[in-house]
Tab-separated table of C-alpha atoms in Angstrom:
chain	number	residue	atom	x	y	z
G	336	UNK	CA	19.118	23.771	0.621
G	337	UNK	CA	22.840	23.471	0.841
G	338	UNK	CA	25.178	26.524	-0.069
G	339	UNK	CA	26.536	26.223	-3.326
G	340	UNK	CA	29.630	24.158	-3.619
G	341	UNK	CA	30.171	23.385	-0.328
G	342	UNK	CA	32.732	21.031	-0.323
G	343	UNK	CA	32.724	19.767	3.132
G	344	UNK	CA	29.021	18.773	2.292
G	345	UNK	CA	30.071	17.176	-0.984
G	346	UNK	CA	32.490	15.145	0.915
G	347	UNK	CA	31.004	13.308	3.533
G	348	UNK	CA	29.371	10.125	3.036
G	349	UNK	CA	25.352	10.123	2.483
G	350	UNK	CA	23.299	9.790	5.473
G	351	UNK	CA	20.355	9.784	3.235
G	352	UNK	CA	19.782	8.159	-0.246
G	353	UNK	CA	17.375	9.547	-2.499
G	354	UNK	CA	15.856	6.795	-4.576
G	355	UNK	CA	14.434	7.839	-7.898
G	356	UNK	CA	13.390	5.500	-10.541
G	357	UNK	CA	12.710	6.999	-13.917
G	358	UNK	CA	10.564	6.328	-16.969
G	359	UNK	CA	9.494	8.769	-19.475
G	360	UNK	CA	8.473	11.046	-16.905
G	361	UNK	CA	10.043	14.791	-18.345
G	362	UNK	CA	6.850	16.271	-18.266
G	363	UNK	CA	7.322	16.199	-14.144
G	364	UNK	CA	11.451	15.790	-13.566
G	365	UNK	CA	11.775	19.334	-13.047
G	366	UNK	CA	9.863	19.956	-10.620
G	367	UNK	CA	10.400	16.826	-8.845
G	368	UNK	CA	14.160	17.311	-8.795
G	369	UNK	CA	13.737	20.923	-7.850
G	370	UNK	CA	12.104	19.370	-4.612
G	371	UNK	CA	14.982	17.188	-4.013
G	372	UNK	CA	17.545	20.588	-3.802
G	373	UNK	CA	15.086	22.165	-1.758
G	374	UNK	CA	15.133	20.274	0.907
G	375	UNK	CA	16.192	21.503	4.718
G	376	UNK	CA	17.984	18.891	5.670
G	377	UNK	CA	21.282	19.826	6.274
G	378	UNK	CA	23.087	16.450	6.426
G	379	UNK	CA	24.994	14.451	3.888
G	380	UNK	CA	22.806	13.364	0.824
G	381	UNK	CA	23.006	12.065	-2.237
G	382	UNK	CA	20.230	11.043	-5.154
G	383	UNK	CA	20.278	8.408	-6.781
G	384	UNK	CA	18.355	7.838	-10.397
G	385	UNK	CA	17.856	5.049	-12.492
G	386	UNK	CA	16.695	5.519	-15.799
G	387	UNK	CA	14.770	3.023	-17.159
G	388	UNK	CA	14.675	2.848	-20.740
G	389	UNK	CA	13.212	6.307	-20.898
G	390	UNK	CA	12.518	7.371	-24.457
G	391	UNK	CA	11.883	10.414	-24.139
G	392	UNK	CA	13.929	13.898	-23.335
G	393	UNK	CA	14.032	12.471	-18.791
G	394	UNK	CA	17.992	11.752	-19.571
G	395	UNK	CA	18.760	15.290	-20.363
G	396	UNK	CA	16.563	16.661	-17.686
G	397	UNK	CA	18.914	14.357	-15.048
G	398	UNK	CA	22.112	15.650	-16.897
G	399	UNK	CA	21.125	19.163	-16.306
G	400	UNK	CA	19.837	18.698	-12.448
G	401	UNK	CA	22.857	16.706	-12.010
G	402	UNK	CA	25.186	19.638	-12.362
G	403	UNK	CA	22.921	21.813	-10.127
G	404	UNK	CA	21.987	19.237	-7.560
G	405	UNK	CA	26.291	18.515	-7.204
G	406	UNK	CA	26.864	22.370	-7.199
G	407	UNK	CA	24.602	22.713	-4.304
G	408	UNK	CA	27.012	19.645	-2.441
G	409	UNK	CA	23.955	16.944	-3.375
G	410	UNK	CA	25.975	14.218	-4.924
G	411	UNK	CA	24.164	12.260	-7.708
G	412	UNK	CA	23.910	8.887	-9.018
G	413	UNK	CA	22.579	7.816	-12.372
G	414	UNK	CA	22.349	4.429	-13.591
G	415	UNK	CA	20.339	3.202	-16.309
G	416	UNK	CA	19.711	1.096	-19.338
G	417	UNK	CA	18.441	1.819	-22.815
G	418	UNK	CA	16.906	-1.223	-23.901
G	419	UNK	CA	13.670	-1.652	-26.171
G	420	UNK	CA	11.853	-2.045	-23.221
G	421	UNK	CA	11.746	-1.107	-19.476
G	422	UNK	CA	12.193	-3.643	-16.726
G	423	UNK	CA	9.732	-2.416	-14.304
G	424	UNK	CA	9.195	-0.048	-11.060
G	425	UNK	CA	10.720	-3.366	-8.554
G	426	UNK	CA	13.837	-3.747	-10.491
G	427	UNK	CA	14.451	0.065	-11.039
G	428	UNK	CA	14.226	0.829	-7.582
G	429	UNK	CA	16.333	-2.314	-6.689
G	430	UNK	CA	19.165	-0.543	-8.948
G	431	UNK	CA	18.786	2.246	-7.608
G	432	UNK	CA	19.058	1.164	-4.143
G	433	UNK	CA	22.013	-1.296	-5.195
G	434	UNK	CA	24.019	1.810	-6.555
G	435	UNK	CA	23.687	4.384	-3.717
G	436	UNK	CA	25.287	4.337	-0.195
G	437	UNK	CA	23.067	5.879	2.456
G	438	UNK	CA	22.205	4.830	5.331
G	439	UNK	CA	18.690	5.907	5.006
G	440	UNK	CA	16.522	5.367	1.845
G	441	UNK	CA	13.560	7.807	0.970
G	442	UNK	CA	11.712	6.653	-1.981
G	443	UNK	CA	10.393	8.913	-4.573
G	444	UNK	CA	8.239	8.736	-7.870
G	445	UNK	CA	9.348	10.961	-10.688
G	446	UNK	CA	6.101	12.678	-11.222
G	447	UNK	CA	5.945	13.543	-7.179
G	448	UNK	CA	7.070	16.536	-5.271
G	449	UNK	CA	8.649	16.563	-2.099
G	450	UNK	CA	7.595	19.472	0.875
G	451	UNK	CA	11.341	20.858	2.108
G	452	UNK	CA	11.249	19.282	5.267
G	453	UNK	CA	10.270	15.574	4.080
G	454	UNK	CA	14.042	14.165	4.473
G	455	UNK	CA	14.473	16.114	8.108
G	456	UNK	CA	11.290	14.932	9.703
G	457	UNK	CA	11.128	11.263	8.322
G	458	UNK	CA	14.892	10.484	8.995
G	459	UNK	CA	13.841	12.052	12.575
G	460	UNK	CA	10.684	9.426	12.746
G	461	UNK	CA	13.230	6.533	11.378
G	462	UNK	CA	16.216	6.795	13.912
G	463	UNK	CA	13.412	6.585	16.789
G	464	UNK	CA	11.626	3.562	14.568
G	465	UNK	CA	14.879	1.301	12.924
G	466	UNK	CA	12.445	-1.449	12.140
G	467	UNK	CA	9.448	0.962	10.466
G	468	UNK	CA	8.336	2.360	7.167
G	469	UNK	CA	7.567	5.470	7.829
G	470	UNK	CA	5.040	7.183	5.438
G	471	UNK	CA	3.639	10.371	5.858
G	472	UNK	CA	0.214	12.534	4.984
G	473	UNK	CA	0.100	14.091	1.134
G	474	UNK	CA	-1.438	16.371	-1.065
G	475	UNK	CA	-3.184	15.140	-3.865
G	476	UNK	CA	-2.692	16.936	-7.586
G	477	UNK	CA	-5.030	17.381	-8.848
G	478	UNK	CA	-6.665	18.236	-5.290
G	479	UNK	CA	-10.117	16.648	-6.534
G	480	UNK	CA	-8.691	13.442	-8.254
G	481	UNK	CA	-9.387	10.892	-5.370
G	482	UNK	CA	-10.593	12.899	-2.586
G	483	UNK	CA	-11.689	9.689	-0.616
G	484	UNK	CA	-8.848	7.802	-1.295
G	485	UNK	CA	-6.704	11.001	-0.094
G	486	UNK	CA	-8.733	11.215	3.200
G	487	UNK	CA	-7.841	7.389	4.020
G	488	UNK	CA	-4.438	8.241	3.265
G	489	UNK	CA	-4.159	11.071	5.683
G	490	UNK	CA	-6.865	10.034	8.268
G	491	UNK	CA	-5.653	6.716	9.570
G	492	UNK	CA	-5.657	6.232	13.280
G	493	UNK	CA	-1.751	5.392	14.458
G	494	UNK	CA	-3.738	1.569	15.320
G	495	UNK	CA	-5.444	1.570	11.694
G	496	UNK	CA	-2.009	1.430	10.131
G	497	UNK	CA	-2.360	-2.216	11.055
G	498	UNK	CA	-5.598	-3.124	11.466
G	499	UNK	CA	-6.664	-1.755	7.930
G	500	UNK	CA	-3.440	-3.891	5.397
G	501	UNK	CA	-6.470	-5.795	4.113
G	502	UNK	CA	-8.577	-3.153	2.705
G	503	UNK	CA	-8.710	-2.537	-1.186
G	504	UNK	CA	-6.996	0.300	-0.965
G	505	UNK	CA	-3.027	-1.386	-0.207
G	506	UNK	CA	-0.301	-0.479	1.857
G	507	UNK	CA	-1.611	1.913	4.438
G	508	UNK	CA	1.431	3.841	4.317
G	509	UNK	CA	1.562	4.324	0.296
G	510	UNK	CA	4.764	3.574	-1.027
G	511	UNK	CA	5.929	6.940	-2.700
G	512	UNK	CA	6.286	8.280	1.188
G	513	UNK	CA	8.035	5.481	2.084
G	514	UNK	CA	11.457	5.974	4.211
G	515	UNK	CA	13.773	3.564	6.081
G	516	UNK	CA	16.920	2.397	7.302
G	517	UNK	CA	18.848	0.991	4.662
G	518	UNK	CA	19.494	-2.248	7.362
G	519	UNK	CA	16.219	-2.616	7.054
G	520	UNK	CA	15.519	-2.692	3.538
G	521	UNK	CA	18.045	-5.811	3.177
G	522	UNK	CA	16.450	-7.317	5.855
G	523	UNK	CA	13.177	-7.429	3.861
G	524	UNK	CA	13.799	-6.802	0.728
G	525	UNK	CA	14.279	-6.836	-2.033
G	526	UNK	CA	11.312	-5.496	-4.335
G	527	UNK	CA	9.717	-8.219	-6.212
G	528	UNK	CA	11.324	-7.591	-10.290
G	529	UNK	CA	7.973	-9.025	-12.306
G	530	UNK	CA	7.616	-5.870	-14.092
G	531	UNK	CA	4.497	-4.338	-15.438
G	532	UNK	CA	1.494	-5.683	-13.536
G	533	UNK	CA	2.784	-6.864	-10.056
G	534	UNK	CA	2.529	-4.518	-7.237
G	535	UNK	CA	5.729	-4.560	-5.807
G	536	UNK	CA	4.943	-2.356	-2.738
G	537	UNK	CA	2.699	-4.652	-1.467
G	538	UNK	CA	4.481	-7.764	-1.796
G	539	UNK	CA	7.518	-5.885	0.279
G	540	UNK	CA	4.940	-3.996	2.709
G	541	UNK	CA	3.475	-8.096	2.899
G	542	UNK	CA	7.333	-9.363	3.468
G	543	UNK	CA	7.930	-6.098	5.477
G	544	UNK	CA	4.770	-7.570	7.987
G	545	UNK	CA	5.715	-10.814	8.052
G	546	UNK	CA	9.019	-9.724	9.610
G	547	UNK	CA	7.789	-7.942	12.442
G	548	UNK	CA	8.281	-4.427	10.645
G	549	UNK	CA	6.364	-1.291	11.915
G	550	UNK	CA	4.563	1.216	9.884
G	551	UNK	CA	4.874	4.966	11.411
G	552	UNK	CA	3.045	8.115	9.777
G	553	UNK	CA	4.466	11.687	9.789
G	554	UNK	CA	1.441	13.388	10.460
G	555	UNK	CA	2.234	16.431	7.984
G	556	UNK	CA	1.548	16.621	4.691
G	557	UNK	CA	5.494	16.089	3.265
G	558	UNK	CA	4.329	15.033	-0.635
G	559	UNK	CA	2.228	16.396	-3.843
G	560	UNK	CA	1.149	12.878	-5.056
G	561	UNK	CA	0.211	13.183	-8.702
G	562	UNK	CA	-2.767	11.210	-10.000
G	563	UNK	CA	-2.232	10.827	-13.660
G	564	UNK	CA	-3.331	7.761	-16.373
G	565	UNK	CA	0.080	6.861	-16.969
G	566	UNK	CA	0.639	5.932	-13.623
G	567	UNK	CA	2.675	2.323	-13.005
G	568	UNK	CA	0.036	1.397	-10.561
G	569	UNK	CA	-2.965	1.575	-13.011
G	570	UNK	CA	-1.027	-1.327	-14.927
G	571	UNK	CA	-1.848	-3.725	-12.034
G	572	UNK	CA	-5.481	-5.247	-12.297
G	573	UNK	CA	-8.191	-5.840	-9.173
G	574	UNK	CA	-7.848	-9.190	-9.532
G	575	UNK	CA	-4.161	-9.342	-8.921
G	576	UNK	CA	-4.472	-7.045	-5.847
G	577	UNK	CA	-7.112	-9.553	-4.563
G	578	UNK	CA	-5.617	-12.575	-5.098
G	579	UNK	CA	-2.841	-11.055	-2.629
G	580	UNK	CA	-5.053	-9.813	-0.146
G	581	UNK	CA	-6.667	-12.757	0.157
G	582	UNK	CA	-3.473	-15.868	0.677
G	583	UNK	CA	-2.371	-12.909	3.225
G	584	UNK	CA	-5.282	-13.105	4.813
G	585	UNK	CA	-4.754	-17.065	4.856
G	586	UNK	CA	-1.640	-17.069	6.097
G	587	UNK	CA	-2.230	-14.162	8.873
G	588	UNK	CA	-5.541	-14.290	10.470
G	589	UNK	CA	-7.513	-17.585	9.545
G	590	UNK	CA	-5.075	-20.009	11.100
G	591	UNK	CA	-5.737	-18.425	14.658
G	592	UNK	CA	-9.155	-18.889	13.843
G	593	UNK	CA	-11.645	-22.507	13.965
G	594	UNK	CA	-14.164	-21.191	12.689
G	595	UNK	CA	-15.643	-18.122	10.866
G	596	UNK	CA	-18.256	-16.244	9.827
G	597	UNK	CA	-18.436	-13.698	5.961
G	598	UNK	CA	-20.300	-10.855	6.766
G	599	UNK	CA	-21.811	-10.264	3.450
G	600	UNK	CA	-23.887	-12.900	1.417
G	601	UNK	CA	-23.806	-10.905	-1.318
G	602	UNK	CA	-21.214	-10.916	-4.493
G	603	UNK	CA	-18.350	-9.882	-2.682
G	604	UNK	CA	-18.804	-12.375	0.186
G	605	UNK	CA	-19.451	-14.945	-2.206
G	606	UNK	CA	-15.969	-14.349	-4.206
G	607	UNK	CA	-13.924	-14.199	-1.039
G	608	UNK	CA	-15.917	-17.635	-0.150
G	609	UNK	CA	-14.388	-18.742	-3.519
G	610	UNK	CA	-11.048	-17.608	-3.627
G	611	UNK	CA	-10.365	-19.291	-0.364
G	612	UNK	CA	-8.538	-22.159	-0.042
G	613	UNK	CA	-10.405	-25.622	1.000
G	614	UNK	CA	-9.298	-25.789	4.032
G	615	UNK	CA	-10.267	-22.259	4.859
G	616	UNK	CA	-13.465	-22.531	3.245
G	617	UNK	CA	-14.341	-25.433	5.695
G	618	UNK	CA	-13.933	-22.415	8.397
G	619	UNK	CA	-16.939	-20.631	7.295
G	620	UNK	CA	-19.618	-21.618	9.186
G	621	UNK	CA	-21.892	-19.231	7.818
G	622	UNK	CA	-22.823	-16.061	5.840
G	623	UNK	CA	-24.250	-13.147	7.670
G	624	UNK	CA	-26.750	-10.057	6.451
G	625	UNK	CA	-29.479	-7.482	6.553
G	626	UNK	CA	-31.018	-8.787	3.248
G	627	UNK	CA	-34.424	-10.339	3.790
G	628	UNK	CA	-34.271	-11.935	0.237
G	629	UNK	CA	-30.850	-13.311	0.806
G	630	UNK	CA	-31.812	-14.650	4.668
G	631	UNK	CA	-34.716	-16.365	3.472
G	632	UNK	CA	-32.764	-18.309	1.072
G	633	UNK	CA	-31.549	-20.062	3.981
G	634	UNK	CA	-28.270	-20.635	1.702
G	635	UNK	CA	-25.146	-20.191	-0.198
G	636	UNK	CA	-24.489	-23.235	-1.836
G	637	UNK	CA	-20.972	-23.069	-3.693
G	638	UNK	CA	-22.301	-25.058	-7.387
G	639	UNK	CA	-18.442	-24.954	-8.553
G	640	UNK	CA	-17.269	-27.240	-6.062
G	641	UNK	CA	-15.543	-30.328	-6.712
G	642	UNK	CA	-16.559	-31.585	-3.099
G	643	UNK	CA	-19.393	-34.253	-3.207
G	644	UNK	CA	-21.829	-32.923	-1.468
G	645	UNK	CA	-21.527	-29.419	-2.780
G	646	UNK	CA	-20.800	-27.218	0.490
G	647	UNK	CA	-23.939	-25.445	1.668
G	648	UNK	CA	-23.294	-22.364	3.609
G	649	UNK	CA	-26.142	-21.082	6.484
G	650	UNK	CA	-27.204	-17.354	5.469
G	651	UNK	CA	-27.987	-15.824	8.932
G	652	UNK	CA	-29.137	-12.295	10.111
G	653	UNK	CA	-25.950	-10.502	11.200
G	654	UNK	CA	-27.629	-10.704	14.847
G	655	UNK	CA	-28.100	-14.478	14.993
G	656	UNK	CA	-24.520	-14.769	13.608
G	657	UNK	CA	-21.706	-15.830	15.566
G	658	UNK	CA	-18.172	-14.106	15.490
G	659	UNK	CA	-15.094	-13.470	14.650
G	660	UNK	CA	-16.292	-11.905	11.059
G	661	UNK	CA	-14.162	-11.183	7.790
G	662	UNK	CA	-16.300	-8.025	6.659
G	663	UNK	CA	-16.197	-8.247	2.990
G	664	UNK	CA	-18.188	-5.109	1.340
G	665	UNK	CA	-17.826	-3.352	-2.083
G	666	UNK	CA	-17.878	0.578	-0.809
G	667	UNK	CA	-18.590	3.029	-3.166
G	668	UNK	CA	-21.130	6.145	-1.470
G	669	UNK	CA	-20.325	5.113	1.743
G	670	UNK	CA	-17.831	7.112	4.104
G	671	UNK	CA	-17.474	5.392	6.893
G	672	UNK	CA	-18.097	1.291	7.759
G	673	UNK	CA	-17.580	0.650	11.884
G	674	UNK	CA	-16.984	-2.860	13.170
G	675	UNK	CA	-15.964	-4.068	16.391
G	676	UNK	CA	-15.221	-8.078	15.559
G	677	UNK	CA	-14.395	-10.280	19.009
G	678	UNK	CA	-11.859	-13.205	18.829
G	679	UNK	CA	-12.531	-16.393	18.494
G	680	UNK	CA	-14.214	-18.157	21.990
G	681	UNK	CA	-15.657	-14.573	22.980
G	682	UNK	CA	-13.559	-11.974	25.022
G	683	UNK	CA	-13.220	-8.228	24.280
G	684	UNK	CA	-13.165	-6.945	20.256
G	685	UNK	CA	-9.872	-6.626	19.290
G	686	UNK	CA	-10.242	-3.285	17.379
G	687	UNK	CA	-12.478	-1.222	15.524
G	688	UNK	CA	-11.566	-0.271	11.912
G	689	UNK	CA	-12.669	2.594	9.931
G	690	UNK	CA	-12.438	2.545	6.120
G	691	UNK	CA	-12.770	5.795	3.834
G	692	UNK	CA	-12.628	4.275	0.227
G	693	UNK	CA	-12.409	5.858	-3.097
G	694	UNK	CA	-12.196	2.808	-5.516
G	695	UNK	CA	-15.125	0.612	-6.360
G	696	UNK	CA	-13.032	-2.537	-5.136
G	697	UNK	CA	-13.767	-4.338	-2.365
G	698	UNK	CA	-12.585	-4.421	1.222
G	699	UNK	CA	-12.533	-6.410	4.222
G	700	UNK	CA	-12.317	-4.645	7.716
G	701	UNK	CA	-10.174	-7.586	10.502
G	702	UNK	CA	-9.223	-7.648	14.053
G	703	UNK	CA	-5.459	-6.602	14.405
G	704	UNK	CA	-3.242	-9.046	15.065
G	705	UNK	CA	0.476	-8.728	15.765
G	706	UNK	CA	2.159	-8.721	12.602
């Protein structure tokens, strides 16, 4: 925390750019703004808010932080609109990002809290990593919401970071820790502006792949992440988050793969069959499990098709089966799923992924490949 109304503090230009998007969120502001004064860091900062369309009393609650935040040499930014409606998390955050002037962006949600040495120790991680998000571990409120989920948050192996973007859960660095360069941002961004019902953080942390970016994890817990039922990401539906997943699977593993095998000739296996596009679909050679039912079918035979014959897919016992594997499971009791999956043409696995759920959507578990 800076000493009040230090001038020379006031006066130098941001190092660090606080980005806070806002919508009807006063029953957390205050707390969430009290994090932002006390932070440690005792570089220039600023905050920067944009309010949108807030009905309720969250423009006050910035008028009155704004005078304390500024009195404590924290310069502050507020942009906004009042419209009937809001324009979304992507665009908010875009504004946000388009009015401030750091050279470092950390992201925050309204209804989060940030530990006082968040700014210090990311914007440490980032100068070392210029082409990284850098995340970090959190505390969940309440501390019993989504105690799996929470776990996979925290308990990612440095390699998993990678080797776990297609799992059900998204980004494996979740987007309210999220801190980079501001260079970086541009190069990537910016966040997809679709509004309610497109997850924006994993389109950019997609984009942010594609581009070679790293994803680093402070390994302290820097952020109280609030679960709540008015939170933005409960607007977006499984489906959409699948439909993702699975053209980014397309486009990142399957074409340095001939052929495949779906571990899993269950549901779940079956709808990743389906969602796939033709030409990936002719890459499955063959479902794999430990279902006697399902192996004696002999089967999958995919009745929707508009191919003539109607593809019919082998159903093997995983140890007749022949790799590399998309694992596709829906995990709800379990707490761990191992796999070691070898390239294709044989040769050493490429990794082994763990996977600590706590949604009933599904997952797949893939060999890392250089993003």
């Amino acid at each position: 925390m800076r000493a009040s109304g230090d001038p020379a503090a006031a006066a130098a230009a941001p190092h660090v750019s606080v980005i806070l998007p806002v919508h009807n969120a006063e029953l957390w502001l205050d707390e969430c703004l009290e994090s932002v004064l006390q932070q440690d860091f005792e570089g220039a900062m600023e905050l920067s808010v944009f309010n949108d369309a807030s009905k309720d009393k969250s423009a006050a609650i910035i008028d009155k932080w704004k005078v304390k935040l500024e009195g404590s040499g924290i310069p502050v930014v507020i942009g906004g609109h009042d419209s009937a409606s809001p324009r979304g998390v992507g665009y908010s955050k875009n504004q946000a990002i388009a009015q401030s002037s750091g050279s470092y962006l950390c992201f925050l949600d309204s209804d989060d809290v940030m530990m006082p040495q968040r700014v210090r120790l990311q914007l440490e991680a980032a100068a070392q990593h210029p082409t990284s998000i850098i995340g970090c571990q959190v505390r969940r409120e309440p501390p019993d919401s989504t105690e799996r989920y929470t776990r996979w948050i925290n308990q990612l192996a440095p390699d998993q970071l990678l080797t776990q973007v297609f799992t059900s859960n998204g980004p494996t660095v979740i987007m309210p820790t999220w801190f980079c360069s501001r260079a970086w941002f541009s190069h990537v961004g910016p966040f997809d502006e679709g509004g309610q019902g497109v997850p924006e953080d994993l389109l950019f942390f997609h984009n942010h792949l594609r581009k070679g970016g790293g994803v680093i994890r402070v390994d302290q817990s820097l952020l109280l992440y609030r679960y709540h039922p008015n939170a933005a990401t409960r607007s977006v539906l499984e489906t959409t988050i699948w439909t993702h997943r699975v053209r980014f699977l397309e486009e990142r593993v399957l074409p340095h793969w001939a052929a495949f095998t779906i571990w899993n000739a269950g549901r779940q296996g079956r709808r990743l069959y389906r969602s796939l596009t033709a030409e990936a679909r002719r890459k499955v050679v063959a479902f794999c499990d430990v279902d006697e039912k399902k192996i004696r079918k002999g089967f999958y035979c995919y009745e929707d098709s508009q191919e003539r014959p109607k593809p019919r897919v082998p159903i093997l016992h995983f140890r007749a089966a022949r790799p590399p594997f998309v694992i596709c499971v829906k995990l709800i009791s379990w707490s761990r799923l191992w796999s070691s999956v070898r390239p294709a043409g044989g040769g050493q696995p490429h990794s082994r992924a763990r996977r600590c759920p706590d949604t009933t959507q599904p997952g797949q578990l893939l060999p890392r490949l250089s993003p």
